[in-house]
Amino acid sequence: MNVDVAKNLHEVLGNLPKDVRLVAISKYHPCEYIEAAYAEGQRIFGESHEQELKLKVEKLPKDIQWHFIGHLQTNKVKYIAPYISMIEAVDSMKLLKEINKHANKHNRIIKVLLELHIAEEETKYGLTPDACRELLADGEWRTLDHVQICGLMMMASNTDNQDQIASEFETAARFFDEIKAHYFADSDAFKDRSWGMSHDYKTAICHGSTMVRVGTTIFGPRVY
Ligand SMILES: *Cc1c(COP(=O)(O)O)cnc(C)c1O
């Protein structure tokens, strides 16, 4: 292992206020990297491919909380439903219903975040603020007893322009407040604002993030 995972992890943790959680993004990194972070007390890890995740789940300690952070196809939900702790990137009613169906089969309630699309890139997944408003206004989500909507997730534009990144996080934070007030005022569970990655997590914290998803800064560059 030529990356000092323990040192990098503690550096990141040292930058986080107490109420901000770290999701260590371990996709494409071997199990030994995850074990090194685990040995330092890290318990929340994020993965984006169902098959890679499955192999890691089989090998690694059972008290790890796995977050699915990538785009999730509905036909993959059944594979991760037995154990996934949170599905971060829900961007359609169809996916939400599928998660509910499989969570029900396993007698679980799966935590989810709605993925917001605010960044300028066309390629990114996620709900625009209007699509998100529509999904919630429709109300069918209230009948889904086996999913718990815990907040919002978003990725800022992939740019060096920190002003633009900050403005996108701020838009997300204001949108969170709107949705919270309209639909989740009584829900203690709706509290997560998952934004911030290696290159922008410090900015994200200044703009309301409660959960940062950091990979490269902890584990080094991914080898694809
Ligand atoms: C890969 C990934 C991350 C981590 O990115 P880094 O730049 O390595 O910190 C965060 N969020 C999502 C959705 C990702 O796919």
Coordinates of C-alpha atoms and ligand atoms in Angstrom, one line a residue:
M1 CA 0.0 0.0 0.0
N2 CA 1.8 3.2 -1.1
V3 CA -0.8 5.6 0.2
D4 CA -0.8 6.6 3.9
V5 CA -4.6 6.1 4.3
A6 CA -4.5 6.6 8.1
K7 CA -2.7 9.9 7.9
N8 CA -4.9 11.2 5.0
L9 CA -8.1 10.1 6.8
H10 CA -7.1 12.0 10.0
E11 CA -6.2 15.1 8.0
V12 CA -9.7 15.1 6.4
L13 CA -11.4 14.3 9.7
G14 CA -9.5 17.2 11.3
N15 CA -11.1 19.6 8.8
L16 CA -14.7 18.5 9.6
P17 CA -16.8 20.2 12.2
K18 CA -18.3 17.8 14.7
D19 CA -21.7 17.6 13.0
V20 CA -20.4 16.8 9.5
R21 CA -20.0 13.1 8.7
L22 CA -17.5 11.6 6.4
V23 CA -18.4 9.1 3.8
A24 CA -15.1 7.6 2.6
I25 CA -15.4 6.9 -1.1
S26 CA -13.6 3.6 -1.7
K27 CA -14.8 2.8 -5.2
Y28 CA -12.0 1.2 -7.3
H29 CA -9.8 0.9 -4.2
P30 CA -8.8 -2.5 -2.8
C31 CA -10.1 -3.9 0.5
E32 CA -6.8 -3.3 2.3
Y33 CA -7.3 0.5 1.8
I34 CA -10.7 0.2 3.4
E35 CA -9.3 -1.9 6.2
A36 CA -6.7 0.7 6.9
A37 CA -9.4 3.4 7.3
Y38 CA -11.6 1.0 9.3
A39 CA -8.7 0.4 11.7
E40 CA -8.7 4.2 12.4
G41 CA -12.4 4.1 13.2
Q42 CA -14.0 5.0 9.9
R43 CA -17.3 3.1 9.4
I44 CA -19.1 4.8 6.6
F45 CA -17.9 3.9 3.1
G46 CA -19.3 4.8 -0.3
E47 CA -19.3 2.7 -3.5
S48 CA -20.8 3.1 -6.9
H49 CA -20.8 -0.3 -8.5
E50 CA -23.0 -3.1 -7.3
Q51 CA -20.7 -6.0 -8.1
E52 CA -17.6 -4.4 -6.6
L53 CA -19.6 -3.5 -3.5
K54 CA -20.8 -7.1 -3.2
L55 CA -17.3 -8.5 -3.2
K56 CA -16.2 -6.0 -0.6
V57 CA -19.3 -6.6 1.6
E58 CA -18.4 -10.3 1.7
K59 CA -14.8 -9.7 2.8
L60 CA -15.1 -6.8 5.1
P61 CA -16.4 -6.2 8.7
K62 CA -20.2 -6.4 9.1
D63 CA -20.5 -3.1 11.0
I64 CA -19.5 -1.0 8.0
Q65 CA -22.3 1.2 6.8
W66 CA -22.3 1.2 3.0
H67 CA -23.6 4.1 1.0
F68 CA -24.4 3.6 -2.6
I69 CA -23.4 6.8 -4.3
G70 CA -23.5 6.2 -8.0
H71 CA -26.3 6.1 -10.5
L72 CA -28.4 3.0 -9.6
Q73 CA -30.3 1.1 -12.2
T74 CA -33.6 -0.2 -11.0
N75 CA -32.7 -3.8 -12.0
K76 CA -29.7 -3.6 -9.6
V77 CA -31.7 -2.6 -6.5
K78 CA -32.5 -6.2 -5.5
Y79 CA -28.8 -7.0 -5.1
I80 CA -28.0 -4.3 -2.6
A81 CA -31.3 -4.1 -0.8
P82 CA -30.4 -6.7 1.8
Y83 CA -27.5 -4.7 3.3
I84 CA -27.2 -1.2 1.9
S85 CA -27.3 1.5 4.6
M86 CA -28.1 4.4 2.4
I87 CA -28.8 5.0 -1.3
E88 CA -27.6 8.5 -2.0
A89 CA -28.6 9.1 -5.5
V90 CA -32.3 8.6 -6.0
D91 CA -33.4 10.5 -9.0
S92 CA -36.8 9.1 -10.0
M93 CA -40.0 7.9 -8.6
K94 CA -39.5 4.6 -10.4
L95 CA -36.2 4.0 -8.5
L96 CA -37.7 5.1 -5.2
K97 CA -40.6 2.6 -5.7
E98 CA -38.2 -0.2 -6.6
I99 CA -36.1 0.4 -3.5
N100 CA -39.3 0.4 -1.4
K101 CA -40.4 -2.9 -2.9
H102 CA -37.1 -4.7 -2.2
A103 CA -36.7 -3.1 1.2
N104 CA -40.1 -4.5 2.0
K105 CA -39.1 -8.0 0.9
H106 CA -36.2 -7.9 3.4
N107 CA -38.3 -6.3 6.1
R108 CA -36.1 -3.2 6.1
I109 CA -36.4 0.5 5.9
I110 CA -33.7 1.9 3.5
K111 CA -32.5 5.4 3.9
V112 CA -32.3 7.4 0.8
L113 CA -31.3 10.9 -0.4
L114 CA -32.8 12.6 -3.4
E115 CA -30.1 13.6 -5.9
L116 CA -30.4 17.2 -7.0
H117 CA -29.1 18.3 -10.4
I118 CA -27.8 21.9 -10.1
A119 CA -24.4 21.7 -11.8
E120 CA -24.2 22.9 -15.4
E121 CA -22.9 19.7 -16.9
E122 CA -25.5 17.9 -19.0
T123 CA -24.1 14.5 -18.2
K124 CA -24.8 14.4 -14.5
Y125 CA -27.8 12.6 -13.2
G126 CA -30.2 13.9 -10.7
L127 CA -33.5 15.8 -10.3
T128 CA -33.7 19.5 -11.2
P129 CA -35.2 21.5 -8.4
D130 CA -38.5 21.6 -10.4
A131 CA -38.5 17.9 -11.0
C132 CA -37.8 17.3 -7.3
R133 CA -40.7 19.7 -6.3
E134 CA -43.0 17.7 -8.7
L135 CA -41.9 14.4 -7.2
L136 CA -42.7 15.5 -3.7
A137 CA -45.9 17.4 -4.6
D138 CA -47.3 14.3 -6.2
G139 CA -47.4 12.7 -2.8
E140 CA -47.1 9.0 -3.7
W141 CA -43.8 8.9 -1.8
R142 CA -45.7 9.2 1.4
T143 CA -47.2 5.7 0.8
L144 CA -43.7 4.1 0.6
D145 CA -43.2 2.7 4.1
H146 CA -39.9 1.0 3.5
V147 CA -37.9 4.0 2.4
Q148 CA -37.0 7.0 4.5
I149 CA -36.0 10.2 2.7
C150 CA -33.2 11.6 4.8
G151 CA -32.2 14.6 2.7
L152 CA -30.5 15.7 -0.5
M153 CA -27.3 14.8 -2.3
M154 CA -25.7 16.8 -5.1
M155 CA -22.4 17.2 -7.0
A156 CA -21.2 20.7 -7.9
S157 CA -19.8 21.4 -11.4
N158 CA -16.4 19.9 -12.1
T159 CA -14.6 23.3 -12.3
D160 CA -11.8 25.2 -10.7
N161 CA -14.1 28.2 -10.3
Q162 CA -14.7 28.2 -6.5
D163 CA -17.3 31.0 -6.8
Q164 CA -19.4 28.9 -9.1
I165 CA -19.1 25.8 -6.8
A166 CA -20.0 27.9 -3.8
S167 CA -23.0 29.3 -5.5
E168 CA -24.2 25.8 -6.5
F169 CA -23.8 24.6 -2.9
E170 CA -25.7 27.6 -1.7
T171 CA -28.5 27.0 -4.2
A172 CA -28.7 23.4 -2.9
A173 CA -28.8 24.6 0.7
R174 CA -31.6 27.0 0.1
F175 CA -33.5 24.3 -1.8
F176 CA -33.0 22.0 1.2
D177 CA -34.6 24.6 3.5
E178 CA -37.6 25.0 1.1
I179 CA -38.2 21.2 0.9
K180 CA -37.7 20.8 4.6
A181 CA -40.3 23.5 5.4
H182 CA -42.8 22.2 2.9
Y183 CA -42.6 18.4 3.3
F184 CA -40.4 17.4 6.2
A185 CA -40.9 20.0 8.9
D186 CA -42.0 17.2 11.3
S187 CA -39.3 14.7 10.2
D188 CA -36.2 14.5 12.3
A189 CA -34.8 12.1 9.7
F190 CA -34.8 14.7 7.0
K191 CA -31.5 16.4 7.9
D192 CA -28.7 15.2 5.5
R193 CA -27.1 17.5 3.0
S194 CA -24.6 15.4 1.1
W195 CA -22.3 17.7 -0.8
G196 CA -18.6 18.1 -1.1
M197 CA -15.9 15.8 -2.6
S198 CA -12.1 15.9 -2.4
H199 CA -11.6 19.1 -4.3
D200 CA -14.5 21.1 -2.8
Y201 CA -15.5 19.7 0.5
K202 CA -14.2 22.6 2.5
T203 CA -16.3 25.0 0.4
A204 CA -19.3 22.6 0.9
I205 CA -19.0 22.7 4.6
C206 CA -19.3 26.5 4.4
H207 CA -22.5 26.0 2.6
G208 CA -24.5 23.7 4.7
S209 CA -23.0 20.3 4.0
T210 CA -23.6 17.7 6.8
M211 CA -22.0 14.8 4.9
V212 CA -19.0 15.0 2.7
R213 CA -18.0 12.2 0.2
V214 CA -14.2 12.2 0.0
G215 CA -12.3 9.6 -2.0
T216 CA -9.1 10.7 -3.7
T217 CA -7.8 12.8 -0.8
I218 CA -7.9 9.8 1.5
F219 CA -7.1 6.9 -0.8
G220 CA -5.1 8.5 -3.6
P221 CA -6.0 8.4 -7.3
R222 CA -8.3 5.6 -8.4
V223 CA -6.9 3.0 -10.8
Y224 CA -9.6 2.1 -13.3
Ligands
LIG1 C1 -16.3 9.2 -6.8 C2 -17.3 10.1 -6.2 C3 -16.9 10.9 -5.1 C4 -15.5 11.0 -4.5 O1 -14.8 11.8 -5.4 P1 -13.3 12.3 -5.0 O2 -13.0 13.4 -5.9 O3 -12.4 11.1 -5.2 O4 -13.3 12.7 -3.6 C5 -18.0 11.6 -4.4 N1 -19.2 11.5 -4.8 C6 -19.6 10.8 -5.9 C7 -21.0 10.7 -6.3 C8 -18.7 10.0 -6.6 O5 -19.1 9.3 -7.6

